[in-house]
PDB file of C-alpha atoms in Angstrom:
ATOM      1  CA  MET F   1      -0.900  50.551 -27.805  1.00  0.00           C
ATOM      2  CA  ILE F   2      -0.738  47.032 -25.978  1.00  0.00           C
ATOM      3  CA  ARG F   3       1.962  46.731 -23.317  1.00  0.00           C
ATOM      4  CA  LYS F   4       3.371  43.613 -22.336  1.00  0.00           C
ATOM      5  CA  ALA F   5       2.776  42.697 -18.794  1.00  0.00           C
ATOM      6  CA  THR F   6       5.766  43.246 -16.420  1.00  0.00           C
ATOM      7  CA  SER F   7       6.061  42.267 -12.683  1.00  0.00           C
ATOM      8  CA  ALA F   8       5.325  45.992 -11.796  1.00  0.00           C
ATOM      9  CA  ASN F   9       1.871  45.858 -13.074  1.00  0.00           C
ATOM     10  CA  LEU F  10       0.814  41.843 -12.611  1.00  0.00           C
ATOM     11  CA  THR F  11       1.398  39.695  -9.747  1.00  0.00           C
ATOM     12  CA  GLU F  12       2.639  36.126 -10.568  1.00  0.00           C
ATOM     13  CA  GLN F  13      -0.448  34.556 -10.518  1.00  0.00           C
ATOM     14  CA  SER F  14      -2.749  37.165 -12.100  1.00  0.00           C
ATOM     15  CA  VAL F  15      -3.716  37.603 -15.948  1.00  0.00           C
ATOM     16  CA  ARG F  16      -4.931  40.549 -17.293  1.00  0.00           C
ATOM     17  CA  ALA F  17      -6.553  40.872 -20.714  1.00  0.00           C
ATOM     18  CA  ILE F  18      -5.325  44.074 -22.506  1.00  0.00           C
ATOM     19  CA  GLY F  19      -7.154  44.471 -25.817  1.00  0.00           C
ATOM     20  CA  THR F  20      -7.623  41.227 -27.308  1.00  0.00           C
ATOM     21  CA  GLN F  21      -4.518  39.733 -25.900  1.00  0.00           C
ATOM     22  CA  ILE F  22      -3.824  37.917 -22.942  1.00  0.00           C
ATOM     23  CA  TYR F  23      -0.569  38.275 -21.142  1.00  0.00           C
ATOM     24  CA  MET F  24       0.699  36.308 -18.070  1.00  0.00           C
ATOM     25  CA  THR F  25       3.784  36.588 -16.048  1.00  0.00           C
ATOM     26  CA  ALA F  26       5.790  33.329 -16.139  1.00  0.00           C
ATOM     27  CA  GLU F  27       8.642  32.102 -13.634  1.00  0.00           C
ATOM     28  CA  ILE F  28      11.822  31.192 -15.281  1.00  0.00           C
ATOM     29  CA  ILE F  29      12.944  27.825 -13.970  1.00  0.00           C
ATOM     30  CA  ASN F  30      15.980  25.721 -14.036  1.00  0.00           C
ATOM     31  CA  LEU F  31      14.635  22.505 -15.797  1.00  0.00           C
ATOM     32  CA  ARG F  32      17.775  20.524 -14.575  1.00  0.00           C
ATOM     33  CA  GLN F  33      16.849  21.602 -10.924  1.00  0.00           C
ATOM     34  CA  VAL F  34      12.889  20.791 -11.360  1.00  0.00           C
ATOM     35  CA  ARG F  35      14.130  17.365 -12.638  1.00  0.00           C
ATOM     36  CA  LYS F  36      16.158  16.708  -9.569  1.00  0.00           C
ATOM     37  CA  ARG F  37      13.789  17.902  -7.277  1.00  0.00           C
ATOM     38  CA  CYS F  38      11.101  15.578  -8.736  1.00  0.00           C
ATOM     39  CA  GLU F  39      13.587  12.804  -8.421  1.00  0.00           C
ATOM     40  CA  ARG F  40      14.234  13.341  -5.036  1.00  0.00           C
ATOM     41  CA  VAL F  41      10.552  13.494  -4.036  1.00  0.00           C
ATOM     42  CA  GLU F  42      10.050  10.158  -6.070  1.00  0.00           C
ATOM     43  CA  ASP F  43      13.034   8.616  -4.134  1.00  0.00           C
ATOM     44  CA  GLU F  44      11.999   9.443  -0.602  1.00  0.00           C
ATOM     45  CA  ARG F  45       8.397   8.169  -1.713  1.00  0.00           C
ATOM     46  CA  ARG F  46       9.693   4.925  -2.601  1.00  0.00           C
ATOM     47  CA  ALA F  47      12.162   4.594   0.393  1.00  0.00           C
ATOM     48  CA  SER F  48       9.112   5.280   2.569  1.00  0.00           C
ATOM     49  CA  GLU F  49       7.048   2.680   1.180  1.00  0.00           C
ATOM     50  CA  ASN F  50       9.976   0.114   1.377  1.00  0.00           C
ATOM     51  CA  ARG F  51      10.624   1.124   5.131  1.00  0.00           C
ATOM     52  CA  ALA F  52       6.748   0.362   5.744  1.00  0.00           C
ATOM     53  CA  GLN F  53       6.924  -2.877   3.964  1.00  0.00           C
ATOM     54  CA  TYR F  54      10.409  -4.117   4.862  1.00  0.00           C
ATOM     55  CA  GLY F  55      11.402  -2.120   7.851  1.00  0.00           C
ATOM     56  CA  LEU F  56      11.518  -3.813  11.473  1.00  0.00           C
ATOM     57  CA  THR F  57      12.210  -2.559  14.596  1.00  0.00           C
ATOM     58  CA  LYS F  58      15.383  -4.133  16.567  1.00  0.00           C
ATOM     59  CA  LYS F  59      13.080  -5.802  19.173  1.00  0.00           C
ATOM     60  CA  GLN F  60      10.858  -7.333  16.158  1.00  0.00           C
ATOM     61  CA  ARG F  61      14.443  -8.440  14.362  1.00  0.00           C
ATOM     62  CA  GLU F  62      15.844 -10.125  17.775  1.00  0.00           C
ATOM     63  CA  GLU F  63      12.297 -11.859  18.349  1.00  0.00           C
ATOM     64  CA  ALA F  64      12.857 -13.336  14.673  1.00  0.00           C
ATOM     65  CA  ARG F  65      15.869 -14.601  15.078  1.00  0.00           C
ATOM     66  CA  ALA F  66      15.161 -16.070  18.162  1.00  0.00           C
ATOM     67  CA  GLN F  67      12.220 -17.926  16.711  1.00  0.00           C
ATOM     68  CA  ARG F  68      14.366 -19.208  13.788  1.00  0.00           C
ATOM     69  CA  GLU F  69      16.784 -20.480  16.518  1.00  0.00           C
ATOM     70  CA  LEU F  70      14.217 -22.186  18.330  1.00  0.00           C
ATOM     71  CA  ALA F  71      12.646 -23.985  15.465  1.00  0.00           C
ATOM     72  CA  LYS F  72      16.212 -24.993  13.883  1.00  0.00           C
ATOM     73  CA  LYS F  73      16.811 -26.596  17.380  1.00  0.00           C
ATOM     74  CA  ARG F  74      13.247 -28.350  17.715  1.00  0.00           C
ATOM     75  CA  LEU F  75      13.959 -29.774  13.983  1.00  0.00           C
ATOM     76  CA  ASP F  76      17.416 -31.128  14.932  1.00  0.00           C
ATOM     77  CA  GLN F  77      15.842 -32.583  18.280  1.00  0.00           C
ATOM     78  CA  LEU F  78      13.343 -34.503  16.004  1.00  0.00           C
ATOM     79  CA  GLN F  79      15.861 -35.710  13.388  1.00  0.00           C
ATOM     80  CA  ARG F  80      16.055 -39.451  13.500  1.00  0.00           C
ATOM     81  CA  GLY F  81      19.285 -41.225  12.977  1.00  0.00           C
ATOM     82  CA  GLU F  82      22.866 -39.943  12.401  1.00  0.00           C
ATOM     83  CA  ALA F  83      23.287 -36.932   9.890  1.00  0.00           C
ATOM     84  CA  ILE F  84      24.618 -38.178   6.537  1.00  0.00           C
ATOM     85  CA  ASP F  85      28.292 -36.756   5.837  1.00  0.00           C
ATOM     86  CA  GLU F  86      28.340 -35.333   2.418  1.00  0.00           C
ATOM     87  CA  THR F  87      32.042 -34.556   2.410  1.00  0.00           C
ATOM     88  CA  THR F  88      32.932 -38.568   2.560  1.00  0.00           C
ATOM     89  CA  ASP F  89      32.510 -40.688  -0.527  1.00  0.00           C
ATOM     90  CA  ASP F  90      31.836 -44.499  -0.128  1.00  0.00           C
ATOM     91  CA  LEU F  91      33.779 -45.065  -3.444  1.00  0.00           C
ATOM     92  CA  ASP F  92      37.291 -46.782  -3.178  1.00  0.00           C
ATOM     93  CA  PRO F  93      39.592 -44.085  -5.084  1.00  0.00           C
ATOM     94  CA  GLY F  94      41.512 -47.386  -6.527  1.00  0.00           C
ATOM     95  CA  ASN F  95      38.519 -48.674  -8.342  1.00  0.00           C
ATOM     96  CA  VAL F  96      37.098 -45.614 -10.071  1.00  0.00           C
ATOM     97  CA  SER F  97      37.698 -46.098 -13.804  1.00  0.00           C
TER      98      SER F  97
END
């Protein structure tokens, strides 16, 4: 007589050959929970990569901002002549056809 394996006579990881058939114990899982767990792990991995790639400390952000402002000031100092005001037109509105 062949008996099916139960948790009483087999552990989760054990496999026992009874006669010519092999019976294993299986853990019942909720596929939705497994899918969500996998998604959470993947999201955390992606977030970690983004933090490493794009993340800056507050000090680094302030230094970068200061460097941008300094570069803008230098560029303004080196600019020749008057800045062109793009809001005014040289055309006389009466001569427009």
